[in-house]
Coordinates of C-alpha atoms in Angstrom, one line a residue:
Chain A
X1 CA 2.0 14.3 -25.8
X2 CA 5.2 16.1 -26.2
X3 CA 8.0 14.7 -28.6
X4 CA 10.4 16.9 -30.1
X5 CA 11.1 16.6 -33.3
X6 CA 15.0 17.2 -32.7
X7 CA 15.8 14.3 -30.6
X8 CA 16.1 10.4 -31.8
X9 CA 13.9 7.9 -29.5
X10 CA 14.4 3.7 -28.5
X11 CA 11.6 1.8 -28.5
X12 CA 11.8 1.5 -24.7
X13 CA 10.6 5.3 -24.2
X14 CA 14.4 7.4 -24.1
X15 CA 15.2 10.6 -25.8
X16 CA 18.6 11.1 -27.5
X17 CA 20.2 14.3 -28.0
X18 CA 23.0 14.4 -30.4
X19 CA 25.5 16.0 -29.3
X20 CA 28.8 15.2 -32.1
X21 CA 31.2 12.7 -32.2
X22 CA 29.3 9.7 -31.3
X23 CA 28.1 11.5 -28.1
X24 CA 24.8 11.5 -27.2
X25 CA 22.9 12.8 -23.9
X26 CA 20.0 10.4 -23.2
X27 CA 16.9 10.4 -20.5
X28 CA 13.3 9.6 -20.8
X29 CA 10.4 10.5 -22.5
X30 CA 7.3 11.9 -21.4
X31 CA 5.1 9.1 -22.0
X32 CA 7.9 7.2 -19.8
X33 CA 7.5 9.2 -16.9
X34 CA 4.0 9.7 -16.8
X35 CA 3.5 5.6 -17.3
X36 CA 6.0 5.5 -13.9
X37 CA 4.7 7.9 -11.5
X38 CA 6.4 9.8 -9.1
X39 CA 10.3 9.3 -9.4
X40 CA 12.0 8.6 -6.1
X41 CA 14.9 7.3 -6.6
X42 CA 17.7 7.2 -9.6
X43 CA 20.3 4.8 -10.0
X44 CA 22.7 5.8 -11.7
X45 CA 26.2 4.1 -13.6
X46 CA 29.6 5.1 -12.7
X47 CA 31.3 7.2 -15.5
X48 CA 33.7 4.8 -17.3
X49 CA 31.2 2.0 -17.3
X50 CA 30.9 0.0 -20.6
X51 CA 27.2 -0.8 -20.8
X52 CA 26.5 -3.5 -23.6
X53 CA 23.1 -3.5 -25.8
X54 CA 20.4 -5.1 -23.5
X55 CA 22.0 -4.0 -20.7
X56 CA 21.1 -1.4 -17.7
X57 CA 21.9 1.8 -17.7
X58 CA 20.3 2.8 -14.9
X59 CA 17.3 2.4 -12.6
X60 CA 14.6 4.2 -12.4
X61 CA 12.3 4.7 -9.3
X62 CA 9.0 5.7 -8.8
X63 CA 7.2 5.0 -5.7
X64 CA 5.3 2.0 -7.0
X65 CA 7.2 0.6 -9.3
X66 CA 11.0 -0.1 -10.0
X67 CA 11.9 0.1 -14.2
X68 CA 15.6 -0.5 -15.5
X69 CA 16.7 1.6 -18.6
X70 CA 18.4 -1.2 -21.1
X71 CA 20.4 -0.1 -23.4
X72 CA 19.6 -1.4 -27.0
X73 CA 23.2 -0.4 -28.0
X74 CA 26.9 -0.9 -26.7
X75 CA 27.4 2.6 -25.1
X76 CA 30.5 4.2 -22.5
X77 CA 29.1 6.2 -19.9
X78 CA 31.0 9.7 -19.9
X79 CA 28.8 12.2 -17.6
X80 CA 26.5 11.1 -15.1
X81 CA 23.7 14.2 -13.9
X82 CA 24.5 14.3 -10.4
X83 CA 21.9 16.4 -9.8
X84 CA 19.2 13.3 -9.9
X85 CA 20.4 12.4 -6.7
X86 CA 18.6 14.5 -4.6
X87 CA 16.2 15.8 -7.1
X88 CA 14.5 13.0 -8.7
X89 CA 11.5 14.3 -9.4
X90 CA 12.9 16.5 -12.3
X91 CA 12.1 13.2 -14.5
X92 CA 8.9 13.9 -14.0
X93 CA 8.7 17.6 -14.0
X94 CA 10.6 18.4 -16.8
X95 CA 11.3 15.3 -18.4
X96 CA 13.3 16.4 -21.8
X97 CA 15.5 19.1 -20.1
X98 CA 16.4 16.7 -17.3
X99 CA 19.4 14.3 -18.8
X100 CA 20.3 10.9 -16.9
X101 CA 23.7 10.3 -19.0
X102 CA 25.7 11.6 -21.8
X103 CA 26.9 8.4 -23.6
X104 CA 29.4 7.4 -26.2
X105 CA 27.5 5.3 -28.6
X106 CA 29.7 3.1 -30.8
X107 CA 26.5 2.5 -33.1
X108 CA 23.6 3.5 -33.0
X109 CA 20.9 1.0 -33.4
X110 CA 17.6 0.7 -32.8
X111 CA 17.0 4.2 -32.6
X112 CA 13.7 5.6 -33.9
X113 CA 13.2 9.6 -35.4
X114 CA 10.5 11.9 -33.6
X115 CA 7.7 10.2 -36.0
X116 CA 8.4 6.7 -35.7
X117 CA 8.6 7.1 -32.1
X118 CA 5.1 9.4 -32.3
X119 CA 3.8 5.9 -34.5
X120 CA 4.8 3.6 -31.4
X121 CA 3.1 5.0 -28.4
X122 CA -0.6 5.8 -30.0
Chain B
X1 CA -12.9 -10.0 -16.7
X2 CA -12.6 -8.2 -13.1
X3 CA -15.1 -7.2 -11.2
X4 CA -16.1 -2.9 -10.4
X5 CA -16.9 -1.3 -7.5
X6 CA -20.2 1.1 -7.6
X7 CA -18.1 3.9 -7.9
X8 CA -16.2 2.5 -11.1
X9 CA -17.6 5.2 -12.5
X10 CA -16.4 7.9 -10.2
X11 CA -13.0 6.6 -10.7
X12 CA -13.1 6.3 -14.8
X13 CA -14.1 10.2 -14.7
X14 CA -12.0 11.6 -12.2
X15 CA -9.0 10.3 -14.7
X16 CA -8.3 7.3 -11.8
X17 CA -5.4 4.7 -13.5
X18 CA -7.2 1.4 -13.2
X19 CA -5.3 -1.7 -12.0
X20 CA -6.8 -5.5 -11.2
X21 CA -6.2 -5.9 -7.5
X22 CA -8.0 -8.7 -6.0
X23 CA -10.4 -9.6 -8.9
X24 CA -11.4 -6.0 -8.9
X25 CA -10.5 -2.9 -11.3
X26 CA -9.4 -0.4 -9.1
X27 CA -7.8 3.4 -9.1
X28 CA -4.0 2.9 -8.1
X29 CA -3.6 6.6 -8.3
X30 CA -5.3 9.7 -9.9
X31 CA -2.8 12.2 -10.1
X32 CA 0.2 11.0 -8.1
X33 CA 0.6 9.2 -5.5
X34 CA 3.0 11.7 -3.4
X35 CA 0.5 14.3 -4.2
X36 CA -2.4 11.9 -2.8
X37 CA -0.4 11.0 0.3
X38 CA 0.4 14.1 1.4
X39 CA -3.3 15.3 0.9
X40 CA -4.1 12.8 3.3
X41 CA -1.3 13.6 5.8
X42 CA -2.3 17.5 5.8
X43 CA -6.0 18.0 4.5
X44 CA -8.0 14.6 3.2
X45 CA -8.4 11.9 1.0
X46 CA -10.7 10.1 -0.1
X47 CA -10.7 6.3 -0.8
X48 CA -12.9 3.6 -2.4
X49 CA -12.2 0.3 -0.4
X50 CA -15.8 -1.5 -1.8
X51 CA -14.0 -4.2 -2.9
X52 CA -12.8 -5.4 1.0
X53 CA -15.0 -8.1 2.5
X54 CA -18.1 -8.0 4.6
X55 CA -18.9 -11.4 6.4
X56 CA -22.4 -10.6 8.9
X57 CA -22.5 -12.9 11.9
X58 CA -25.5 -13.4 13.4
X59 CA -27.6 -15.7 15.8
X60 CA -27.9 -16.9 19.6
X61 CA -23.9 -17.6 19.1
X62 CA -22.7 -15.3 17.1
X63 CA -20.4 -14.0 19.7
X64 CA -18.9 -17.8 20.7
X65 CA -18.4 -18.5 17.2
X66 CA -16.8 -15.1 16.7
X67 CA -14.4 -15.4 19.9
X68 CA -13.4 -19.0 18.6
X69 CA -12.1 -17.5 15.6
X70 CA -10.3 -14.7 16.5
X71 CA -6.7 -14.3 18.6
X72 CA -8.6 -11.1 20.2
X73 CA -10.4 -11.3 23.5
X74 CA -14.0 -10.1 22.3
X75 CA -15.7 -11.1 25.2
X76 CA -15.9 -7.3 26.5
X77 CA -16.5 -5.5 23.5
X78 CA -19.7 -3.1 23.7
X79 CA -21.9 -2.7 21.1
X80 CA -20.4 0.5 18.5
X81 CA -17.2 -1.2 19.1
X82 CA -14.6 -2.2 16.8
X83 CA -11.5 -4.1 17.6
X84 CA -9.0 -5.5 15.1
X85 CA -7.3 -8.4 15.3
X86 CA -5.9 -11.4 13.2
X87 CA -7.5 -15.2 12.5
X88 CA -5.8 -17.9 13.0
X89 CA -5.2 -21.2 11.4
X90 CA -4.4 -23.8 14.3
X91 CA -1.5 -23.7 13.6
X92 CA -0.9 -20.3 14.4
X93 CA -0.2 -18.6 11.0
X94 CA -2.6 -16.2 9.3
X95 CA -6.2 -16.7 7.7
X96 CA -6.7 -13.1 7.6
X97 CA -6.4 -9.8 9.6
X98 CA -9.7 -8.3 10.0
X99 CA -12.3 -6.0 11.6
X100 CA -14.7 -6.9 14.2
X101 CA -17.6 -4.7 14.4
X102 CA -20.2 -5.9 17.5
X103 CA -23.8 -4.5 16.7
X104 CA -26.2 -4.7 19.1
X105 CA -27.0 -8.5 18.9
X106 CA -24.5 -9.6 16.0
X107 CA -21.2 -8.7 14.2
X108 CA -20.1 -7.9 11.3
X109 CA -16.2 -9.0 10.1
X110 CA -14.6 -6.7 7.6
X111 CA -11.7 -9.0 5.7
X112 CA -9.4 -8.4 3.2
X113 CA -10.7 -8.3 0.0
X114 CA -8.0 -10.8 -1.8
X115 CA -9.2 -13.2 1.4
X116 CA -13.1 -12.5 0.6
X117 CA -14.1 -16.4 0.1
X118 CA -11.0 -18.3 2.2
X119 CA -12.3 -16.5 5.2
X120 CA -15.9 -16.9 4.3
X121 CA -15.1 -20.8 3.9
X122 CA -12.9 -20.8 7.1
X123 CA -15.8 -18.9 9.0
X124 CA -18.6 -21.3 7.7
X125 CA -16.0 -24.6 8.1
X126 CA -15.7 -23.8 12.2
X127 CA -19.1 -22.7 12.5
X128 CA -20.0 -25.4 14.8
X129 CA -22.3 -22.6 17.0
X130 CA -26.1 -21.9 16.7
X131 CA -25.1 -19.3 14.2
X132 CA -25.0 -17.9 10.8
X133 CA -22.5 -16.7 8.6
X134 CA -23.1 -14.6 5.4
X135 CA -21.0 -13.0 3.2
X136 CA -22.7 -9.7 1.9
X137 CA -19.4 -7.9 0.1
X138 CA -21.2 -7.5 -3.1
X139 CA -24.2 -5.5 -1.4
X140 CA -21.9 -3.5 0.4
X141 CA -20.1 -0.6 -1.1
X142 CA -17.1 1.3 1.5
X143 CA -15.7 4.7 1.6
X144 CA -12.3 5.9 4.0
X145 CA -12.4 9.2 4.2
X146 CA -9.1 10.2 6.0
X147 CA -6.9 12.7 6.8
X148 CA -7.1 15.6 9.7
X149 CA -9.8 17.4 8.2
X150 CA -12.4 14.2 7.6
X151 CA -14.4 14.6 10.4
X152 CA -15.4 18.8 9.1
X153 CA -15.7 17.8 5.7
X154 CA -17.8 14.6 6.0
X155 CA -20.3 16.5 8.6
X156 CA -20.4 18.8 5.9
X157 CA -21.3 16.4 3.5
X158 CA -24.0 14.4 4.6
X159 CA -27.2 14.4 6.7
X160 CA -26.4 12.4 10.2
X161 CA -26.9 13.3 13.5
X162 CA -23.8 12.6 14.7
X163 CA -20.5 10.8 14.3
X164 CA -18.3 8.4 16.0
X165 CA -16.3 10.6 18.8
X166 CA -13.8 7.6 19.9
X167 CA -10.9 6.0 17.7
X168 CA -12.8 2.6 17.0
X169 CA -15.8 3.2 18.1
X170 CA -19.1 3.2 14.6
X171 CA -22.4 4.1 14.4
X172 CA -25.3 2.6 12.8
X173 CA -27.3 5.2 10.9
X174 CA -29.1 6.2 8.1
X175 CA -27.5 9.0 5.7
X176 CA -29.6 10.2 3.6
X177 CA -32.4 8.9 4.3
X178 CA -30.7 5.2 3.4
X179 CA -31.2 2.7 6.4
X180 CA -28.0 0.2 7.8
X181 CA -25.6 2.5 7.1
X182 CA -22.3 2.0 9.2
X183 CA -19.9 5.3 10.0
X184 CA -17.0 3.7 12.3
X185 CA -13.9 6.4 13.5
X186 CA -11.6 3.6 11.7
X187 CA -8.6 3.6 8.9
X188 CA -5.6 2.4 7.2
X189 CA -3.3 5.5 6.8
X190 CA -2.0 6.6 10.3
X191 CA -4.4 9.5 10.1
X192 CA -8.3 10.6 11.8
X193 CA -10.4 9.3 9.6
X194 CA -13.7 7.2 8.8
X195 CA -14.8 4.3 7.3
X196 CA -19.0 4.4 5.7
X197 CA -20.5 1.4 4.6
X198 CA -23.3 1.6 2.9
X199 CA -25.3 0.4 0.0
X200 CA -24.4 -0.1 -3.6
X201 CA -26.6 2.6 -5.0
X202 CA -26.0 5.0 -2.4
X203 CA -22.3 5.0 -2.6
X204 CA -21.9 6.9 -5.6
X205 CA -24.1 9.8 -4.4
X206 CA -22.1 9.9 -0.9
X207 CA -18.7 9.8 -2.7
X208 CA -19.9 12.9 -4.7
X209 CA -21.2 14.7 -1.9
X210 CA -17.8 14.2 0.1
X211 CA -15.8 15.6 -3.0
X212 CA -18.3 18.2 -3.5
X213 CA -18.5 19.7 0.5
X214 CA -14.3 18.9 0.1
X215 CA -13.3 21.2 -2.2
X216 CA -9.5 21.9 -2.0
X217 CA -9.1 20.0 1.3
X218 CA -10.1 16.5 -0.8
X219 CA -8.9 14.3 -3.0
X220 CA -9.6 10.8 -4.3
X221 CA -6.3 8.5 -3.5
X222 CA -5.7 5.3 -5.1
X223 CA -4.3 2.2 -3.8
X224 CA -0.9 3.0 -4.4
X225 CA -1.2 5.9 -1.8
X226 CA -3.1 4.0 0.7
X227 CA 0.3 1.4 1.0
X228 CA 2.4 4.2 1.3
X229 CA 0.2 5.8 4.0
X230 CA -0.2 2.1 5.9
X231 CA 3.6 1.5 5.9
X232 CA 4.5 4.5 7.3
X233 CA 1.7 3.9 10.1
X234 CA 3.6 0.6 10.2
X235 CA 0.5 -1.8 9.3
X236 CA 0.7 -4.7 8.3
X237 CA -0.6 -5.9 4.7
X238 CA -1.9 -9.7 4.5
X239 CA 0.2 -11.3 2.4
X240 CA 3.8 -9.0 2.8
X241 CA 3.3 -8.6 6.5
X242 CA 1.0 -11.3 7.7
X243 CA 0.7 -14.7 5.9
X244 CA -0.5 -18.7 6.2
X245 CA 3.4 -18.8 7.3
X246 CA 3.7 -15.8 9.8
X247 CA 1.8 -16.0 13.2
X248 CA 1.2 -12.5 14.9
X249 CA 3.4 -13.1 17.2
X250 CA 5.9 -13.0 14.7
X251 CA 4.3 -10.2 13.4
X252 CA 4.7 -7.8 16.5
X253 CA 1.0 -7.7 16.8
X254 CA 0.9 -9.4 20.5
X255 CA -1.4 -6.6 21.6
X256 CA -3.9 -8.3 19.0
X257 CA -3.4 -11.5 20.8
X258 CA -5.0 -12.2 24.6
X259 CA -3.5 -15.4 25.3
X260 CA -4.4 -15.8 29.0
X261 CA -8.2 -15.4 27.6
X262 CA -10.9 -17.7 29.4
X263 CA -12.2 -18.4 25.8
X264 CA -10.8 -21.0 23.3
X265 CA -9.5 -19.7 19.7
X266 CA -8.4 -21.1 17.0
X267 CA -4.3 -21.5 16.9
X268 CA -4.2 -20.8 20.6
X269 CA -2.5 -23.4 21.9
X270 CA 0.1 -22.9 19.1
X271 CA 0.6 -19.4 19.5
X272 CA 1.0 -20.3 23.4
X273 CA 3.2 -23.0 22.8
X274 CA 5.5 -19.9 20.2
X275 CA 4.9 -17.4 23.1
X276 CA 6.6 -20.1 25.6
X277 CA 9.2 -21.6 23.4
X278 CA 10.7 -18.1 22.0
X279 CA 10.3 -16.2 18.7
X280 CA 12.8 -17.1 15.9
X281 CA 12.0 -13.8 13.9
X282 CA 10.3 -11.2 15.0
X283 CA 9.3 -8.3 12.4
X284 CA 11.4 -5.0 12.7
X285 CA 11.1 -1.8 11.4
X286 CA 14.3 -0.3 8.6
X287 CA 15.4 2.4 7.6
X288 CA 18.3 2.7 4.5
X289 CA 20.9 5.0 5.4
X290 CA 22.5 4.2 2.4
X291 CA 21.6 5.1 -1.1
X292 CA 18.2 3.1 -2.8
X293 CA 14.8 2.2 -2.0
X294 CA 14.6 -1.6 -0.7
X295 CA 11.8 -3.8 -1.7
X296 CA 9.3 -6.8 -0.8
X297 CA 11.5 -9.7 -1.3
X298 CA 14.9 -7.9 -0.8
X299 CA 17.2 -10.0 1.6
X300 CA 18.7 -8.7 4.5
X301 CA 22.5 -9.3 5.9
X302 CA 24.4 -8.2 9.1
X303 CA 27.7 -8.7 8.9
X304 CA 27.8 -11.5 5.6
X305 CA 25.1 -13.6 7.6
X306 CA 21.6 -13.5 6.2
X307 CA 19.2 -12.7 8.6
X308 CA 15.8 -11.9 6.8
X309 CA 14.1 -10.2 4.1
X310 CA 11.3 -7.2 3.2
X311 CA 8.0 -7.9 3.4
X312 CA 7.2 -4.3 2.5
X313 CA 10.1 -1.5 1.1
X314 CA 8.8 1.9 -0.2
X315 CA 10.5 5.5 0.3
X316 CA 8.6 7.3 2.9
X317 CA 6.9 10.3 1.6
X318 CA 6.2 12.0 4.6
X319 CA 9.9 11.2 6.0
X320 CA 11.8 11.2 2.8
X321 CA 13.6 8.4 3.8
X322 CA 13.7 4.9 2.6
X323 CA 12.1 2.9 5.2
X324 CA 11.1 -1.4 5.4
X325 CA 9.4 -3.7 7.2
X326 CA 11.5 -6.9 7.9
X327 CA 11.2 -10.7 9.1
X328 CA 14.8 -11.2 11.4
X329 CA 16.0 -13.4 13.0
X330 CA 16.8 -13.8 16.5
X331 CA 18.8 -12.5 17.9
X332 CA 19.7 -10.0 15.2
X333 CA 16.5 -8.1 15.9
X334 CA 18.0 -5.5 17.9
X335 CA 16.6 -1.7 17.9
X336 CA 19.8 0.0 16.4
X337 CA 21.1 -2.6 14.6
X338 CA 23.2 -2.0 11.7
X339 CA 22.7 -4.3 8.6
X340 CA 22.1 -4.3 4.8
X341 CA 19.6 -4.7 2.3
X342 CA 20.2 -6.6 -0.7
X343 CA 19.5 -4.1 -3.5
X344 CA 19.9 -5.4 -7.2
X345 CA 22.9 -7.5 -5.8
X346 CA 24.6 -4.3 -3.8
X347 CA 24.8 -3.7 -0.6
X348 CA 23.0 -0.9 1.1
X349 CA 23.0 0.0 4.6
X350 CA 20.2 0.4 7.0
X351 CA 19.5 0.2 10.7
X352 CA 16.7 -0.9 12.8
X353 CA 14.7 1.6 14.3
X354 CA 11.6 1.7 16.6
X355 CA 8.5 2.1 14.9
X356 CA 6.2 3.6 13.8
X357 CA 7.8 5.1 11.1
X358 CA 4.9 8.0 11.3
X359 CA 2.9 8.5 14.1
X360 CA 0.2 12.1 13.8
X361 CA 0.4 14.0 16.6
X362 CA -2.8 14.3 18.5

């Protein structure tokens, strides 16, 4: 399965891209979107929201099966990919160029390197 | 532990993603559900439905005890018919929904497979006819192929004389040389298609064959493709649709329902006494306009008033919409009404809409 090695992972199956300053552009990994299917539908936040840790982010949909993306972090949403809207199937398709958010993360916690993450979904 | 079908097997090595529905391990999809679905829309699928319920009825009465249970006038049916219909409580609500198949001096009843032993104890419970009742699901392994290019590929695939030419209509053959097989012109998706019944050891051979003489045009679908399929045909699903608490009536399956019969059923005089009295909900078909996919469960409002819920949500594949079946309320059950469907605690607005959602041209 494909992880690359220079993005940081959660424990819940999303991919962090660094980006400076705090910012980070997040969406899901490959192992998440094959375990969900065929992506329908994305719910995304408003840009400005203030998600707290545990909380969604957003919601993803495949046809079966309806998964929120909690954040294990207090985060700001600053970009939202728009695109998602009528093309949710790029989650599935290309899974680690396709970005659901770019977030401000205060700290980040719970966050896992390329390994670790590697470790977690054998 | 759950129980496997004959063609566990099949399923383990064509990379099938097991699920437990209904005490059994089953393929919910292979490689993807949209790509299943729209195999079956445009070329064919195939799917293993072993683990639904066969109940034989047999003997002098068979046909009384039959008619007593069902909401269906049976009393016409031919042999190589097959009529559907739902089973009634007396009260009016759903047993089951199921298939009636009249052989040349019995029937057979095809059930739902989560209803296997209710029905079976419901059956043998108002047997009170010279006749028998046994329930021979585990002998009986089932195949659906379906999709407009079943009827080529299965007469490629096996050795029969012939198939069933009319929508509902089976034959009883042998394929393969194997005796008491069933072939009916029967399905779940809204497409041509067939349903084979046939013997445990058989089945995996048959399945093979029909993969084999497929090629391209054939896939194996899972159960997640077969609800999205059935929705859009605008079935109903015991348990979402149909229920111990929802008469078919209420479920917009009156055609299912001869109520001016000679014959005595089960939740007649209930059903007549609803038919009478007025509906208080009726099911309607959705479609979101707005932005979401709704789900079983969500709540529906028109206007701040709360006048139902989903009993089945997906997003359409074929449509690519987001479409719903619905329990409203009178009078709010309206073709063109405007309402909303409570999504994660927003808002989002639909409209009701004559169904079915998909309906194959002919």
């Amino acid at each position: 399965m494909n992880i690359p090695s220079n993005l940081k992972y959660t424990k819940e199956h999303d991919w962090l891209e660094p980006l400076g300053d705090g910012t980070y552009k997040l969406g899901i990994t490959e192992y998440a979107q094959e375990a969900l299917g065929d992506i329908v539908y994305v719910e995304l936040p408003e840009v400005g929201d203030e998600i707290s840790a545990g909380d969604t982010l957003a919601t993803v949909e495949s046809v079966k099966a309806v998964s929120e993306i909690a954040m294990p972090f207090d985060c700001e949403v600053l970009e939202t990919n728009a695109e998602l809207e009528d093309e949710p199937e790029k989650l599935n398709v290309s899974c680690y160029e396709t970005w659901i958010a770019v977030l401000k993360i205060y700290e980040l916690e719970e966050v896992i390197s390329a390994e670790e993450y590697e470790e977690l979904i054998k | 532990m759950y129980k496997k079908t004959s063609l566990y097997a099949r399923h383990i090595a064509a990379g099938g993603k097991m699920v437990e529905f209904a005490g059994y391990e089953m393929p919910i999809q292979y490689s993807s559900i949209v790509k299943e679905h729209n195999m079956v829309r445009q070329h064919c699928g195939l799917f293993d439905v072993s683990h639904m319920g066969e109940i034989a009825v047999t003997g002098p009465e068979s046909a009384k005890l039959v008619q007593y249970l069902v909401t269906v006038d049976i009393s016409e049916m031919e042999p190589g018919e097959v009529k559907y219909t739902p089973m009634c409580y007396e009260t009016g609500g759903c047993v089951d929904d199921v298939l009636v198949y009249k052989k040349k001096r019995d029937f057979l009843l095809v059930v739902n497979a989560s209803n296997v032993e209710k029905d079976f104890e419901w059956i043998k419970k108002n047997n009170k006819f010279d006749a028998e009742v046994k329930n021979i699901s585990s002998e009986v392994s089932q195949i659906a192929i379906q999709g407009p290019m079943a009827e080529e590929i299965l007469l490629r695939a096996i050795d029969c004389d012939e198939l069933p030419q009319k929508y509902y209509t089976f034959i009883e053959t042998d394929i393969d040389g194997s005796k008491d097989c069933i072939i009916s012109r029967t399905g779940y998706t809204g497409e041509d298609g067939f349903e084979i019944y046939l013997n445990n050891e058989l089945a995996p051979e048959v399945w093979g064959k029909l993969i084999i003489a497929g090629g391209e045009d054939i896939t194996p679908c899972g159960l997640g493709a077969r609800d999205t399929l059935r929705l859009e045909a605008g079935m109903p699903l015991y348990g979402n649709e149909l229920s111990a608490d929802i008469t078919p009536l209420e479920a917009g399956l009156d055609r299912f329902v001869t109520l001016d019969s000679q014959d005595d059923f089960l939740g007649k005089d209930s059903l007549i006494a609803q038919s009478k009295n007025g509906l208080n909900r009726r099911r309607c078909f959705i479609e979101l306009t707005g932005k979401g996919i709704g789900r079983e469960g969500n709540l529906v409002f028109m206007d701040d008033i709360r006048v139902g819920y989903l009993t089945s949500g997906s997003k359409s594949i074929t449509l690519d919409k987001s479409i719903g079946l619905a329990m409203i309320k009178l009078p709010y059950n309206k073709i063109g009404g405007a309402l909303q469907v409570n999504i994660r605690n927003k808002n989002v607005e639909g409209v009701i809409i004559r169904g079915p959602f998909y309906k194959r041209k002919k």
